[in-house]
CSV table of C-alpha atoms and ligand atoms in Angstrom, one decimal:
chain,number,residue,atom,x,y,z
A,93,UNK,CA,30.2,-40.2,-39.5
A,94,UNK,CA,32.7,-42.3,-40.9
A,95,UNK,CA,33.9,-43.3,-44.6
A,96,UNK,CA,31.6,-46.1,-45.1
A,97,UNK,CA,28.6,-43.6,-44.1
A,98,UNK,CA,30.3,-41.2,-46.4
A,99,UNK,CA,30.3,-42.9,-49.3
A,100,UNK,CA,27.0,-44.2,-49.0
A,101,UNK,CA,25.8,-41.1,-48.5
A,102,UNK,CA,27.8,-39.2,-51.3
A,103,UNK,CA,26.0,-42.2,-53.9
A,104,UNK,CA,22.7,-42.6,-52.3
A,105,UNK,CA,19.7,-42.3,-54.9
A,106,UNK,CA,16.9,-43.9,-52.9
A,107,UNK,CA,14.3,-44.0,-56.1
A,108,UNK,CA,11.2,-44.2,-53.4
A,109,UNK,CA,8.0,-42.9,-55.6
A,110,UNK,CA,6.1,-44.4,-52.9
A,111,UNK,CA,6.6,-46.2,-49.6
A,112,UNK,CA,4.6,-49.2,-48.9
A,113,UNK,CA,6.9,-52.0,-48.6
A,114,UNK,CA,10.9,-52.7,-49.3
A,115,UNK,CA,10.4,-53.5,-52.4
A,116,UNK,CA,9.9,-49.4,-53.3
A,117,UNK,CA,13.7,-49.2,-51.9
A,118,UNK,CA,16.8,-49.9,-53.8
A,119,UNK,CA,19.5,-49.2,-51.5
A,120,UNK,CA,18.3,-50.1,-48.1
A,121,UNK,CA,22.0,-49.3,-46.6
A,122,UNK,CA,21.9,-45.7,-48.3
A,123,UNK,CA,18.3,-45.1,-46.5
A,124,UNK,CA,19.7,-46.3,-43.1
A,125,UNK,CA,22.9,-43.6,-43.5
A,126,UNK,CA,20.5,-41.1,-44.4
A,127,UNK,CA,18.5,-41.7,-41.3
A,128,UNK,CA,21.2,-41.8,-39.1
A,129,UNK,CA,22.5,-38.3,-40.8
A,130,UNK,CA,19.3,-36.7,-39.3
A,131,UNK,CA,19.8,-38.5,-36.5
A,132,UNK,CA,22.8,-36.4,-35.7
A,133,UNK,CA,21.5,-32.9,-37.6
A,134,UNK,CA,17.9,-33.4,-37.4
A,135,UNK,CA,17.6,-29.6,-39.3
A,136,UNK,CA,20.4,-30.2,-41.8
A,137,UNK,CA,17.7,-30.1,-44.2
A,138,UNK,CA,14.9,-27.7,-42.9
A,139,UNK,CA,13.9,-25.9,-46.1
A,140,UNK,CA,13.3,-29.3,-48.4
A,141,UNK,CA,9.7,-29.8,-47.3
A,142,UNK,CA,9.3,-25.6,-46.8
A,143,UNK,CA,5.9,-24.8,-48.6
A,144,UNK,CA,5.2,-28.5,-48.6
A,145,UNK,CA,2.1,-30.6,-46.9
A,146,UNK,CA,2.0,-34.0,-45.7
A,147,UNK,CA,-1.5,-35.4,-45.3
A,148,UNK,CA,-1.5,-38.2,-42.4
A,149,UNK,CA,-4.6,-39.9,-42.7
A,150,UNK,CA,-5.4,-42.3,-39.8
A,151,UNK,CA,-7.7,-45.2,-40.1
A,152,UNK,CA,-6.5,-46.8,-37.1
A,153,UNK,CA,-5.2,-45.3,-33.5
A,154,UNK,CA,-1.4,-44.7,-33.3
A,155,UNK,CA,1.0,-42.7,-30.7
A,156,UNK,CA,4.3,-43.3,-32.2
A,157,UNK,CA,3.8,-43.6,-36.2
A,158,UNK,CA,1.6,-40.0,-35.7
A,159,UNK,CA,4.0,-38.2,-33.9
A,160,UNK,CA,7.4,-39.3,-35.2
A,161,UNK,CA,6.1,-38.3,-38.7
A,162,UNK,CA,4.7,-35.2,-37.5
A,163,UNK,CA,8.6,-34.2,-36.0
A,164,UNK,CA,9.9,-35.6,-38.9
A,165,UNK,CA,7.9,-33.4,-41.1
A,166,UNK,CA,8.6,-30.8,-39.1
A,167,UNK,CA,12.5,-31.2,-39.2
A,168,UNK,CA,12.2,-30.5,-43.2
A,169,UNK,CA,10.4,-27.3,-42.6
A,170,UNK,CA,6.9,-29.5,-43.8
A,171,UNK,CA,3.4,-28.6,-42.6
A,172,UNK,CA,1.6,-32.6,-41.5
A,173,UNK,CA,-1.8,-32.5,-41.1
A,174,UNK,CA,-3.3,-35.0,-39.2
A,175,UNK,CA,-6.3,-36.3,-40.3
A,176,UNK,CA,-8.9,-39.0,-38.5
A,177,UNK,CA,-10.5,-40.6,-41.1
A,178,UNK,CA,-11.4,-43.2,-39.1
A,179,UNK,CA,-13.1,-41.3,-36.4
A,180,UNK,CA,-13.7,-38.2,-37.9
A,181,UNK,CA,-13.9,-38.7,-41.6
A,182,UNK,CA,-16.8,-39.8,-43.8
A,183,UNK,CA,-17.0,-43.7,-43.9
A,184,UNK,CA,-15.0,-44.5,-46.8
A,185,UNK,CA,-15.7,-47.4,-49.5
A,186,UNK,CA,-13.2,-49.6,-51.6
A,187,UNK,CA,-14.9,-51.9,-53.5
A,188,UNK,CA,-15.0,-50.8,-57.3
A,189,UNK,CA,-18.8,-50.8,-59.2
A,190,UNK,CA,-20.3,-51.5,-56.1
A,191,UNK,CA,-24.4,-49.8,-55.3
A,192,UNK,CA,-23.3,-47.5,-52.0
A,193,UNK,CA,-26.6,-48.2,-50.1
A,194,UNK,CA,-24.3,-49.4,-47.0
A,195,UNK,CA,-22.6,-47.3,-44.6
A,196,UNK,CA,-19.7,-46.2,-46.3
A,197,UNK,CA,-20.5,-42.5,-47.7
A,198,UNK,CA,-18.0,-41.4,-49.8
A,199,UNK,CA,-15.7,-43.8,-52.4
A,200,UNK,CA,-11.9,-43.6,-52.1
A,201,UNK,CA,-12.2,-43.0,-56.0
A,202,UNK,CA,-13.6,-38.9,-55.1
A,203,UNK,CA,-11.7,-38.4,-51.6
A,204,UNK,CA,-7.9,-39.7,-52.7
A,205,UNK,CA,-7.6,-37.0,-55.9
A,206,UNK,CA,-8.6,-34.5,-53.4
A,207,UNK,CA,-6.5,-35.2,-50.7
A,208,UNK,CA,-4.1,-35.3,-53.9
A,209,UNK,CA,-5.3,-31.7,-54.7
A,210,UNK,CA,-4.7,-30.9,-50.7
A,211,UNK,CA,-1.3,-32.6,-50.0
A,212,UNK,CA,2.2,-33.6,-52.0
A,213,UNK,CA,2.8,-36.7,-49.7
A,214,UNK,CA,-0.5,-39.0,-48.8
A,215,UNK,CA,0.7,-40.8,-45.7
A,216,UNK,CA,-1.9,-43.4,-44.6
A,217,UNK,CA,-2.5,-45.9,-41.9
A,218,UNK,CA,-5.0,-48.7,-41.9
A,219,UNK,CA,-5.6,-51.7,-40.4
A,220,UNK,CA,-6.6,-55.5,-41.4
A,221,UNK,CA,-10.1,-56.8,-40.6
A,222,UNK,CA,-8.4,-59.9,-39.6
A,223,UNK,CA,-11.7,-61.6,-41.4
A,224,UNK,CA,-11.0,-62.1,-44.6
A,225,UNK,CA,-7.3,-63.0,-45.6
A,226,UNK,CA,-7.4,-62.5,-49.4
A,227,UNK,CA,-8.8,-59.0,-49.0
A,228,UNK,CA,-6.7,-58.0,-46.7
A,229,UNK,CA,-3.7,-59.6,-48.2
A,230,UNK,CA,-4.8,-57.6,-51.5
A,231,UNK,CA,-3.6,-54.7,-50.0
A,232,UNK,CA,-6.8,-53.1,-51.2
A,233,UNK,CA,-6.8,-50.0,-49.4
A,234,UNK,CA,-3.3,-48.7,-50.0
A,235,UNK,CA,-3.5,-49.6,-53.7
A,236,UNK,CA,-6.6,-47.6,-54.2
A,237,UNK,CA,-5.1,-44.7,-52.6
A,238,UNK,CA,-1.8,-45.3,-54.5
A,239,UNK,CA,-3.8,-45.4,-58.0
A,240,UNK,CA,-6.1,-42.4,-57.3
A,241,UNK,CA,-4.0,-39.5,-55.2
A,242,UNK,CA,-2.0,-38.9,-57.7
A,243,UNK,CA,1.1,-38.1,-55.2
A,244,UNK,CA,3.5,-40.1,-53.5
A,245,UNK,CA,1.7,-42.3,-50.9
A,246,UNK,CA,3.3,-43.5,-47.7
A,247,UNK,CA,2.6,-46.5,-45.5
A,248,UNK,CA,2.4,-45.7,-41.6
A,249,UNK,CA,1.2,-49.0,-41.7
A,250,UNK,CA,-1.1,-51.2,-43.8
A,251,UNK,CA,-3.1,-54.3,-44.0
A,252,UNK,CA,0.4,-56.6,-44.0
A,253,UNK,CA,3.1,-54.3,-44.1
A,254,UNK,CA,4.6,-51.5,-41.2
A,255,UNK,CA,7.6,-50.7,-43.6
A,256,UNK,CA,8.5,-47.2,-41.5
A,257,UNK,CA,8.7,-49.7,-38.3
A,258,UNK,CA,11.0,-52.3,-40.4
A,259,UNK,CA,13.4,-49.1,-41.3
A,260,UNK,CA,13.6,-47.9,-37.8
A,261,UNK,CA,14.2,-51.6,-36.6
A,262,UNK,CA,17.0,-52.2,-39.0
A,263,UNK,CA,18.8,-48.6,-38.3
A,264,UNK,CA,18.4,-49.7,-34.5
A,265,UNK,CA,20.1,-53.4,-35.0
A,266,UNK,CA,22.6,-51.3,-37.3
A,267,UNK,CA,23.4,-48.5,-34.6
A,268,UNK,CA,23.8,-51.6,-31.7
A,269,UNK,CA,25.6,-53.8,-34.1
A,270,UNK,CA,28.2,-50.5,-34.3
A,271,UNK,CA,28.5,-50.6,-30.7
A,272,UNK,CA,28.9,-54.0,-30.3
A,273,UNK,CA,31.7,-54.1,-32.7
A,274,UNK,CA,30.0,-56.9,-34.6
A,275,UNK,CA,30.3,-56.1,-37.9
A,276,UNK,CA,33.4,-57.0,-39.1
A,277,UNK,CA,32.9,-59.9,-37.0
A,278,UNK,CA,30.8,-63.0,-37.4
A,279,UNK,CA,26.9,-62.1,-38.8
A,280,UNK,CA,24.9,-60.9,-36.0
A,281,UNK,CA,22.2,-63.5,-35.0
A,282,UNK,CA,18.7,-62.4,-35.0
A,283,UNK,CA,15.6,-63.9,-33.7
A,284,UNK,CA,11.9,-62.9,-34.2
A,285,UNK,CA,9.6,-64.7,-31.4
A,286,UNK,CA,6.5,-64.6,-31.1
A,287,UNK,CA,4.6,-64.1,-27.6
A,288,UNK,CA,1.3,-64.4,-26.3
A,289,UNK,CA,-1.0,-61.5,-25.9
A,290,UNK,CA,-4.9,-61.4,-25.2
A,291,UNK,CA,-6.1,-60.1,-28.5
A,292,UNK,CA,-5.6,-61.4,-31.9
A,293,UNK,CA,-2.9,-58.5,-33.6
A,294,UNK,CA,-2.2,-58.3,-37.2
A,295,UNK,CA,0.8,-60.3,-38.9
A,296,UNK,CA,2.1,-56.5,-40.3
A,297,UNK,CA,5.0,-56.2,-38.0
A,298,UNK,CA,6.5,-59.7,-38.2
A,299,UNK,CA,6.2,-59.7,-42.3
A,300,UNK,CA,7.2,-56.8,-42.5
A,301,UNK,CA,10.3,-56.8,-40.3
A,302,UNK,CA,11.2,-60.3,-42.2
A,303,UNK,CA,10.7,-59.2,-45.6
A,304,UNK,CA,13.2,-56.3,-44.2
A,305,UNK,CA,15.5,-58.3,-43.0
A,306,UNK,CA,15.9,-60.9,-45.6
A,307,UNK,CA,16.2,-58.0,-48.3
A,308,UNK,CA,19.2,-56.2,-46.2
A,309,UNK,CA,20.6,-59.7,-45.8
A,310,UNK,CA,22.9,-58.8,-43.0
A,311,UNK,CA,22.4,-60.9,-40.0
A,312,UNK,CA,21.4,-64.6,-39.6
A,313,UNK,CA,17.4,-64.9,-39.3
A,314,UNK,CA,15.6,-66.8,-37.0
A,315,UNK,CA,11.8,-66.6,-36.8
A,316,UNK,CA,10.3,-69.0,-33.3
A,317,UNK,CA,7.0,-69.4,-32.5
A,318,UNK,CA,4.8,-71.8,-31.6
A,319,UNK,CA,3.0,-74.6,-34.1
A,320,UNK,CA,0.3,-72.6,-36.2
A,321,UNK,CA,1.3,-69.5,-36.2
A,322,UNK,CA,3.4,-69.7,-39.8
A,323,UNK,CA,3.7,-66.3,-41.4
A,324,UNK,CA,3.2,-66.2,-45.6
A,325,UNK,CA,6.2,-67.4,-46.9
A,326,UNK,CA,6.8,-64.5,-49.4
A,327,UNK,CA,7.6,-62.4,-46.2
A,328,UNK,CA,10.1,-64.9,-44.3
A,329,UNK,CA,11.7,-67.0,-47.6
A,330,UNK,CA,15.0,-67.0,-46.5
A,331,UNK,CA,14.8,-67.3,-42.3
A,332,UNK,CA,14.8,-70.6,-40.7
A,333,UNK,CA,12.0,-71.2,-38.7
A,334,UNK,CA,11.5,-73.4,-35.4
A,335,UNK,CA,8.9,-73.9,-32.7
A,336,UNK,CA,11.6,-74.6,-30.1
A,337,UNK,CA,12.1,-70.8,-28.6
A,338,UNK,CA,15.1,-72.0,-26.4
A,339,UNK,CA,16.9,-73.2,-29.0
A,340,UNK,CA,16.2,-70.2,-31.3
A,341,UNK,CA,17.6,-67.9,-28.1
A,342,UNK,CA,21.1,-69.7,-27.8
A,343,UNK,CA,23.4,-67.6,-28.8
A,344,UNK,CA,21.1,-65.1,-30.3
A,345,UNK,CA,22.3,-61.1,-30.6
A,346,UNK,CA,18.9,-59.5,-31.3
A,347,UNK,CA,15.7,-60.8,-29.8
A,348,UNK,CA,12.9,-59.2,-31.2
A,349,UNK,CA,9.4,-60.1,-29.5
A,350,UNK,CA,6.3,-59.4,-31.2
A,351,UNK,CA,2.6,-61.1,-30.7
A,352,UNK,CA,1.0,-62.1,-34.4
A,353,UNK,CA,-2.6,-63.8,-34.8
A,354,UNK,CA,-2.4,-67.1,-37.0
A,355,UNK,CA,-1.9,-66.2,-40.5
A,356,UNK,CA,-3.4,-70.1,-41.5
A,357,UNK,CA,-6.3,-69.7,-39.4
A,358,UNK,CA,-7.1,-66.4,-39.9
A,359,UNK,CA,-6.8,-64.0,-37.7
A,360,UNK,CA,-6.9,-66.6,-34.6
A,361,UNK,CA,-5.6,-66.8,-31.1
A,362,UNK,CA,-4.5,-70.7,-31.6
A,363,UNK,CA,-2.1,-70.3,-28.1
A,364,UNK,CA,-1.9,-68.9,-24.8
A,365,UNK,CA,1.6,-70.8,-23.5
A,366,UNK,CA,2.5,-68.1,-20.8
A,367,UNK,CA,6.1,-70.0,-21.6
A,368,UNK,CA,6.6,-68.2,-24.6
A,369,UNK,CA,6.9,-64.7,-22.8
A,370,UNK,CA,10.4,-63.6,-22.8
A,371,UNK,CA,11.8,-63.5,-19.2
A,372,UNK,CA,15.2,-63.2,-17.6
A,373,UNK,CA,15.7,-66.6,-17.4
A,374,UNK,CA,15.0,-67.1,-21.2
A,375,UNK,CA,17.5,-64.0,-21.9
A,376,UNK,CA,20.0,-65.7,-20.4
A,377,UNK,CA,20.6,-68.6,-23.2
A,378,UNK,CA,21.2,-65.6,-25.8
A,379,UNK,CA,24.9,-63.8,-26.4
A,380,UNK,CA,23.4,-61.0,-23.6
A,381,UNK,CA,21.0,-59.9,-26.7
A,382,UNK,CA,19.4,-56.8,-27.3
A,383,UNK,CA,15.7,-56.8,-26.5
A,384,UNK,CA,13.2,-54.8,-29.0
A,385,UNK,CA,9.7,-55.0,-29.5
A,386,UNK,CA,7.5,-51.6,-31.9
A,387,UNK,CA,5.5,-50.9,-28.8
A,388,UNK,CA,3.1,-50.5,-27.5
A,389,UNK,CA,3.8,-53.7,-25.6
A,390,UNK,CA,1.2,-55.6,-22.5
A,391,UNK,CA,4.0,-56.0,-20.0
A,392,UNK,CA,4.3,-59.5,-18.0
A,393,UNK,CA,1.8,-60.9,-21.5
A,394,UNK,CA,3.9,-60.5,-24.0
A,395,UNK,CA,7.2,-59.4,-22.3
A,396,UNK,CA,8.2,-59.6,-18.3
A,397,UNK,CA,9.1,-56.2,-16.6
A,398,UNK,CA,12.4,-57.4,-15.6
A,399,UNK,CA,13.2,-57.8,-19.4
A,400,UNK,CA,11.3,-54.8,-20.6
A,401,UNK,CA,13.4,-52.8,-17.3
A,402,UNK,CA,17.0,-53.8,-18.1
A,403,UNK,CA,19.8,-53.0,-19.4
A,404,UNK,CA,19.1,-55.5,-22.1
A,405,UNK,CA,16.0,-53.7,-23.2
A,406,UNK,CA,16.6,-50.9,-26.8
A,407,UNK,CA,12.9,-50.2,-27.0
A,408,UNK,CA,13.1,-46.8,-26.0
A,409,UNK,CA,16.0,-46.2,-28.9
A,410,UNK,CA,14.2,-48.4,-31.4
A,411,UNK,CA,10.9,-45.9,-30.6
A,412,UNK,CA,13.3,-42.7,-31.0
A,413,UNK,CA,14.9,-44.1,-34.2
A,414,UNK,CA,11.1,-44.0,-35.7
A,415,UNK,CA,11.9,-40.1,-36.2
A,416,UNK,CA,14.9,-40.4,-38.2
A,417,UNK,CA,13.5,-43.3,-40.5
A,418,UNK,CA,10.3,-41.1,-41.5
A,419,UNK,CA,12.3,-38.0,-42.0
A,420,UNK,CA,14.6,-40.0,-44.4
A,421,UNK,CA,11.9,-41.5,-45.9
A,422,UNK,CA,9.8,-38.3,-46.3
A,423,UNK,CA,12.8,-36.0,-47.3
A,424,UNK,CA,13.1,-38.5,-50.6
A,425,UNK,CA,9.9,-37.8,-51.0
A,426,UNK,CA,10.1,-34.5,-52.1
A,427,UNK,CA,12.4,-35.5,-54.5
A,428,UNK,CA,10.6,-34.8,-58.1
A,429,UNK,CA,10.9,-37.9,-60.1
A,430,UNK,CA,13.6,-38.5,-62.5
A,431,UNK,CA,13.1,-37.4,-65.7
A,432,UNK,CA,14.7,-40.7,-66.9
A,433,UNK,CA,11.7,-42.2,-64.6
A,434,UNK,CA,14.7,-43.7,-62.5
B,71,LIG,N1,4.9,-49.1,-33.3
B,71,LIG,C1,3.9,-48.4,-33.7
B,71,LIG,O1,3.5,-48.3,-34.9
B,71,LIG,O2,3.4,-47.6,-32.7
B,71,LIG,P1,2.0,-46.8,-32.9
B,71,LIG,O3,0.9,-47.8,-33.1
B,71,LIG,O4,1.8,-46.1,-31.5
B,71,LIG,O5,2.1,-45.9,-34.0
């Protein structure tokens, strides 16, 4: 570790009560050094979470999410219990005041003090209905669980928002940006595109990594995708934007590739340009950039196997790095709160 890393380190005070987006983070540099110190002693701090329970409810399916936050639990001496709500839970209901002759069974008003009662860290993941925009730009179900559990509450994902993803991705662009000896250099440039895929996905990832990336205000931004598929500006103030991927690519030190359904049009597939897949050939107009992408990833639809099988390709470290960013996340935690309320 070196004295930059130090420092931050020695003055970090995260102040994270909960985790849902970047705004619950005021010192994004500090998280990423405390990240990268597990990264290096993952068990440096194995009795902060000792007699300590992490609830992980799941909504939605997962691989990665679940079982880096299970290790990282782990790694603080913390018990995670995994819980599928979705497809083993009661069917639960948000709407306030509403006459529960549907199918949900139980209100999120009665489960979420009880998982409060159960857990000291409610860590929930749950997806958009891709339906209906304003509800699921509300935020409604990690707000609910946020006002009723009564303990911290952690995103592993939400409606518009995959802040644990965004962490990792930064820490990964941060750990490649060290190697690459760019950061007393010129600002790193990276590029968000978008690529086709079969089904329509969520916008999370994409706002999410822009609203990171803007906030740690490190690197030039550069959002590409085709006409239509505009993400809500209060994510990606700040980036340019441009429907011309080639010209995004030039030059470009990150490429990050990530499918998103039409934000305008609601949750619609509006393009199906096999063009806008990255391949070799594409890779070549770009400063020999680093390739990511939060997996899982349809190879040869959204990115070609040459791409996804070269030496250009970090998505393996970027997955790896999802351990370290949960276990820095979680360990702050378990912080009690101020008594300043700081
Ligand atoms: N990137 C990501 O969130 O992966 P999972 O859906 O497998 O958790």
């Amino acid at each position: 570790m070196n004295d930059y890393s130090k420092n931050l380190l020695k003055s970090f005070s995260s102040g994270i009560k909960n985790f849902i987006s970047v705004n619950d983070v005021n010192d994004i540099d500090g998280l990423i050094q405390k990240s990268l110190a597990y990264e290096t002693s993952p068990y440096k701090d194995k009795s902060i979470g000792l007699n300590k329970r992490v609830g992980c409810l799941f909504l939605n399916p997962s691989m990665r999410t679940r079982l880096s936050t299970q290790i990282a639990a782990q790694n603080l001496g913390m018990e995670a219990i995994v819980f599928n709500v979705g497809a083993e839970g009661w069917a639960l209901e948000f709407e306030e005041g509403v006459v529960m002759n549907g199918s949900s069974v139980e209100h999120v008003k009665d489960a979420a003090p009880v998982f409060g009662k159960y857990f000291d860290i409610l860590a929930i993941r749950t997806f958009p209905s891709l339906n209906d925009r304003d509800e699921d730009y509300s935020e409604q179900y990690m707000k609910q669980f946020v006002k009723y559990a009564g303990i911290p509450v952690l995103s592993l994902e939400s409606a518009t928002l995959h802040p644990l993803q965004s962490l990792t991705d930064i820490i990964t662009i941060w750990e490649a940006m060290q190697n690459l000896l760019l950061v007393t250099e010129s600002k790193p440039k990276v590029v968000l595109t978008w690529a086709p895929h079969i089904k329509p996905l969520p916008q999370c990832v994409a706002n999410s990594f822009a609203q990171w990336i803007n906030a740690w205000n490190k690197v030039d931004f550069i959002i590409t995708h085709p006409e239509g598929y505009e993400l809500d500006t209060q994510f990606t103030n700040g980036a340019t934007v441009t429907f011309n991927q080639q010209e995004a690519l030039e030059n470009a030190d990150f490429v990050y590739v990530k499918n998103w359904s039409s934000y305008n049009e609601y949750g619609k597939i509006l393009c199906t340009d096999e063009t806008w897949m990255l391949n070799n050939k594409r890779l070549q107009l770009t400063n020999n950039a680093k390739v990511m992408h939060c997996l899982p990833v349809r190879r040869n639809i959204e990115l070609s196997d040459e791409v996804l099988d070269g030496a250009n390709s970090i998505i393996t470290q970027q997955a790896s790095n999802r351990v370290w960013a949960a276990q820095a996340v979680l360990s702050e935690l378990c912080k009690p709160p101020s008594p300043k309320g700081g």
